Amino acid sequence: MLSLQSPLDMHLHLREQDMLRTVAPLTAKSFAAAVVMPNLLQPVNSLDKVRAYCSAIKGAISTACEDVVFTPWMTLFFRNYSRAELIAARPEIIGVKLYPAGITTQSEAGVRDFDAIAATVALLEELDIPLLVHGESSGFVMDREAEFLQVYADLIRNFPRLRLVMEHISTAAALEFLDKHEQMAATVTLHHLMLTLDDMAGGLLQPHLFCKPIAKTPRDRDALRRAVLAGHPRLIFGSDSAPHPRHTKECCGCAAGIFSAPVALPMLAQIFDQAGRLEALQAFVRDNGLRFYGITPPDKTVCLQRKPWRVPENYGPVRPFLAGEELQWQLVDAEV
Amino acid sequence: MLSLQSPLDMHLHLREQDMLRTVAPLTAKSFAAAVVMPNLLQPVNSLDKVRAYCSAIKGAISTACEDVVFTPWMTLFFRNYSRAELIAARPEIIGVKLYPAGITTQSEAGVRDFDAIAATVALLEELDIPLLVHGESSGFVMDREAEFLQVYADLIRNFPRLRLVMEHISTAAALEFLDKHEQMAATVTLHHLMLTLDDMAGGLLQPHLFCKPIAKTPRDRDALRRAVLAGHPRLIFGSDSAPHPRHTKECCGCAAGIFSAPVALPMLAQIFDQAGRLEALQAFVRDNGLRFYGITPPDKTVCLQRKPWRVPENYGPVRPFLAGEELQWQLVDAEV
């Protein structure tokens, strides 16, 4: 038996409407809080939209499971904000999420000109609002994360007190960069701890393993895994769980994203357990995030036991990560 | 107007049954002859099977277009053959095709132990039968072709008079290797002259651009393109056109292969034309292959004109390469 105190998913996509109602309760079952991404069809780029989205999330969860403890930590979609806007939003957001334009799902409203963002980034630094970044260039897909490190370097040089999160890192290069810059943290997904490009395209093509950033080389995957298992204090679990209906994955022009919410904690427990590092999991799924963000999560104990179960083929219209596979750990009282 | 004398597709998949009847006439319309791959569900690994498959191909083509000039050049699927078998087969095949086991579509019967093939390779060398190789290791998908070069190096050292073809090369590394070894030639596909991994996975995932070897980096693609346009005398056009029904491409676990037969010559003409190298196309699609193989193709003139047309979305159950796109060159009298 493993008891986790207030486990957190520090990078999560919940979408809207029916999809929100399908997936939000699954995260609420496993986690005490989650950092919710703002890349909806209409980006969450005002305080009003933050409030409306937050209330839709809470509604979706309370309808499904009345007494569950879960807090959505909201983010604003990066644009150039005024000081007044950021001061007003600050109490209700955990950070501002920056997407380069067009780099991933629903990021068309993202940044096109990194020379034009300085004023807003300066405000984030001054107001001590974390900046969460999808860090990919528009270059060759295997090189995008490494190429983007130059943007981080510029941000760090110009804004030395900015709290900066490299989201869902996928390369050894990003990890090395993190180690040189104390002001940064990075989220790491479950799937980037497990997959390489081989899993997606080495045999038959597996669209359900297609994600952005794309899974990289064995060397990259192994470096991430080693650092996470070693208890790197600035690596934070963020699932990047991103649900897409099957018909948008098994088609011509398939969407990027892996839906890992229902398997995240059990599979993490299995990975840490198999490495003999179960005691390091608590820091990865809570302490490292809290230390960086300086935030207090709701009290919640989530228990897992070493008992095999088979991952369902579908949750509503979505095929989950590891569908049909047998995992060695499961949530106690999980209804899957 | 461009007149090509006896254009050849020196690497082609025609499959069987209905699929054969759908795709073979499209190749017969463009090409005077083609090297037909032997990786059927039951590998073509005996003279009887070569004869049966050859006659099925001829039947499929003559049913569709009675008077067309087209010769299928047959290959044997590599296994350990006796001298008697190879002597008997020699007049009816152009070469023997070697697949590492499991490396691509229907290659399960391929070679598992490269130490156990020497006797047969020695016979191929002695009998001067070309060995055509799908050169990929079982390593990381982006490194497979480069890793396999060691196998070629061993073959060359042990069999210095063997005629050896690196099929569908996709990397600058293979090209550099080719330049060091005069006894080798290499086929190059249309799609490896055009695509990188970005085209398949840089935006939305495009399963119709998924092939083996996987399309590599811009540097690799550009190196191939430069060498082909410069008229490299040992680079031979082979489409690797490989039809798969749409339902096996737009699914969970999609097959590798790009169906380029109906667009191959028009798109090659466009590429060579845009590079101002139209005069180099004849060597790429005929002379280089003939010189290496020492074979005579049937007389046939294929004419193309610079006149836009739109590639159909489907040929029977197959979505072609460049479906829906407008090409600048077309076959004269093409019925598409």
Coordinates of C-alpha atoms in Angstrom, one line a residue, chain A residues 59-231:
Chain A
G59 CA -19.3 22.0 -12.0
A60 CA -18.2 19.0 -14.1
I61 CA -16.5 17.4 -11.2
S62 CA -19.1 18.0 -8.5
T63 CA -21.8 16.6 -10.8
A64 CA -19.8 13.4 -11.2
C65 CA -18.6 13.0 -7.6
E66 CA -20.1 15.3 -5.1
D67 CA -17.6 15.1 -2.2
V68 CA -14.3 14.9 -4.0
V69 CA -11.5 17.2 -3.0
F70 CA -10.0 18.8 -6.0
T71 CA -8.8 22.3 -6.9
P72 CA -8.2 23.4 -10.5
W73 CA -5.3 25.8 -10.6
M74 CA -6.0 28.1 -13.5
T75 CA -3.7 29.6 -16.1
L76 CA -4.1 32.6 -18.4
F77 CA -3.2 32.1 -22.1
F78 CA -0.2 34.4 -22.8
R79 CA -0.9 37.7 -24.6
N80 CA 0.3 41.2 -23.9
Y81 CA -1.5 42.0 -20.6
S82 CA -1.6 45.3 -18.8
R83 CA -0.4 45.7 -15.2
A84 CA -4.0 46.2 -14.1
E85 CA -5.1 43.0 -15.8
L86 CA -2.4 40.9 -14.2
I87 CA -2.9 42.4 -10.8
A88 CA -6.6 41.6 -11.0
A89 CA -5.9 38.1 -12.2
R90 CA -3.1 37.2 -9.9
P91 CA -5.1 35.8 -7.0
E92 CA -7.1 33.5 -9.3
I93 CA -4.3 32.0 -11.4
I94 CA -1.2 30.0 -10.8
G95 CA 0.6 31.3 -13.8
V96 CA 0.5 32.4 -17.4
K97 CA 1.0 29.8 -20.2
L98 CA 2.9 30.8 -23.3
Y99 CA 2.6 28.9 -26.6
P100 CA 4.6 29.7 -29.7
A101 CA 1.9 30.2 -32.3
G102 CA 0.8 27.0 -34.1
I103 CA 3.2 24.7 -32.3
T104 CA 0.6 22.3 -30.8
T105 CA -3.2 21.8 -30.4
Q106 CA -5.1 25.1 -30.3
S107 CA -2.1 27.3 -30.1
E108 CA -2.9 29.5 -33.1
A109 CA -3.3 32.5 -30.8
G110 CA 0.2 32.0 -29.4
V111 CA 3.3 34.2 -29.7
R112 CA 4.6 34.9 -33.1
D113 CA 7.2 37.5 -32.2
F114 CA 9.3 36.8 -29.1
D115 CA 10.7 40.3 -29.4
A116 CA 7.3 41.8 -28.7
I117 CA 6.6 40.1 -25.3
A118 CA 9.1 41.8 -23.1
A119 CA 6.7 44.3 -21.4
T120 CA 4.4 41.5 -20.3
V121 CA 7.1 39.2 -19.2
A122 CA 8.6 42.1 -17.1
L123 CA 5.2 42.5 -15.4
L124 CA 5.2 38.7 -14.7
E125 CA 8.6 39.0 -13.1
E126 CA 7.7 42.1 -11.1
L127 CA 4.4 40.6 -9.9
D128 CA 6.0 37.2 -9.3
I129 CA 3.6 35.3 -11.6
P130 CA 5.2 32.1 -13.0
L131 CA 5.5 31.9 -16.7
L132 CA 4.8 28.4 -18.1
V133 CA 6.2 27.8 -21.5
H134 CA 5.6 25.2 -24.3
G135 CA 9.2 25.4 -25.4
E136 CA 9.5 24.4 -29.0
S137 CA 10.9 26.2 -32.0
S138 CA 9.3 25.8 -35.5
G139 CA 12.4 23.8 -36.7
F140 CA 12.8 20.1 -37.4
V141 CA 10.5 18.2 -35.1
M142 CA 13.3 16.3 -33.3
D143 CA 15.3 19.5 -32.7
R144 CA 12.5 21.9 -31.6
E145 CA 13.0 21.7 -27.9
A146 CA 16.8 22.0 -28.0
E147 CA 16.5 24.9 -30.4
F148 CA 14.1 26.7 -28.1
L149 CA 16.6 26.7 -25.2
Q150 CA 18.0 29.9 -26.7
V151 CA 14.6 31.6 -26.0
Y152 CA 14.8 30.5 -22.4
A153 CA 18.4 31.7 -22.2
D154 CA 17.3 35.2 -23.4
L155 CA 14.4 35.2 -20.9
I156 CA 16.7 34.3 -18.0
R157 CA 19.2 36.9 -19.0
N158 CA 16.6 39.7 -19.3
F159 CA 14.4 38.6 -16.4
P160 CA 16.6 37.0 -13.7
R161 CA 13.9 36.8 -11.1
L162 CA 11.1 35.4 -13.4
R163 CA 9.8 32.0 -12.2
L164 CA 10.0 30.0 -15.4
V165 CA 8.7 26.5 -16.1
M166 CA 9.8 24.5 -19.1
E167 CA 6.7 22.4 -19.7
H168 CA 6.8 18.7 -20.6
I169 CA 10.5 18.5 -21.3
S170 CA 11.5 15.6 -23.6
T171 CA 15.2 15.9 -24.1
A172 CA 18.5 15.5 -22.3
A173 CA 19.4 18.9 -23.6
A174 CA 16.5 20.5 -21.7
L175 CA 17.5 18.7 -18.6
E176 CA 21.1 19.9 -18.9
F177 CA 19.8 23.4 -19.4
L178 CA 17.6 23.2 -16.3
D179 CA 20.6 22.1 -14.2
K180 CA 22.4 25.4 -15.1
H181 CA 19.5 27.7 -14.2
E182 CA 18.3 27.6 -10.6
Q183 CA 15.3 29.9 -11.3
M184 CA 13.7 27.3 -13.5
A185 CA 11.7 24.2 -13.0
A186 CA 10.4 21.7 -15.5
T187 CA 7.4 19.5 -15.8
V188 CA 7.8 15.9 -17.0
T189 CA 5.0 13.7 -18.3
L190 CA 4.4 10.1 -17.7
H191 CA 4.7 9.3 -21.4
H192 CA 8.0 11.1 -21.9
L193 CA 9.4 8.8 -19.1
M194 CA 8.3 5.8 -21.1
L195 CA 8.3 6.4 -24.8
T196 CA 10.7 7.2 -27.7
L197 CA 9.9 7.9 -31.3
D198 CA 10.3 4.1 -31.8
D199 CA 7.1 3.5 -29.8
M200 CA 5.2 5.7 -32.2
A201 CA 6.8 5.0 -35.5
G202 CA 9.4 2.2 -35.1
G203 CA 6.9 -0.6 -35.9
L204 CA 3.4 0.1 -37.1
L205 CA 2.4 3.8 -36.7
Q206 CA 0.7 4.4 -33.3
P207 CA -1.3 7.6 -33.5
H208 CA -2.4 7.3 -29.9
L209 CA 1.3 7.8 -28.9
F210 CA 1.6 10.9 -31.0
C211 CA 2.2 14.0 -28.8
K212 CA 3.9 17.3 -28.8
P213 CA 6.8 17.5 -28.0
I214 CA 7.2 14.3 -29.9
A215 CA 8.9 11.5 -27.9
K216 CA 12.6 11.6 -28.7
T217 CA 15.5 9.2 -28.5
P218 CA 16.2 6.4 -26.0
R219 CA 19.1 8.6 -24.7
D220 CA 16.6 11.4 -24.0
R221 CA 14.0 9.2 -22.4
D222 CA 16.6 7.5 -20.2
A223 CA 18.1 10.8 -19.0
L224 CA 14.7 12.1 -18.0
R225 CA 13.9 8.8 -16.2
R226 CA 17.2 8.8 -14.4
A227 CA 16.8 12.4 -13.2
V228 CA 13.2 11.9 -12.0
L229 CA 14.0 8.7 -10.2
A230 CA 17.0 10.2 -8.6
G231 CA 14.7 12.8 -7.1

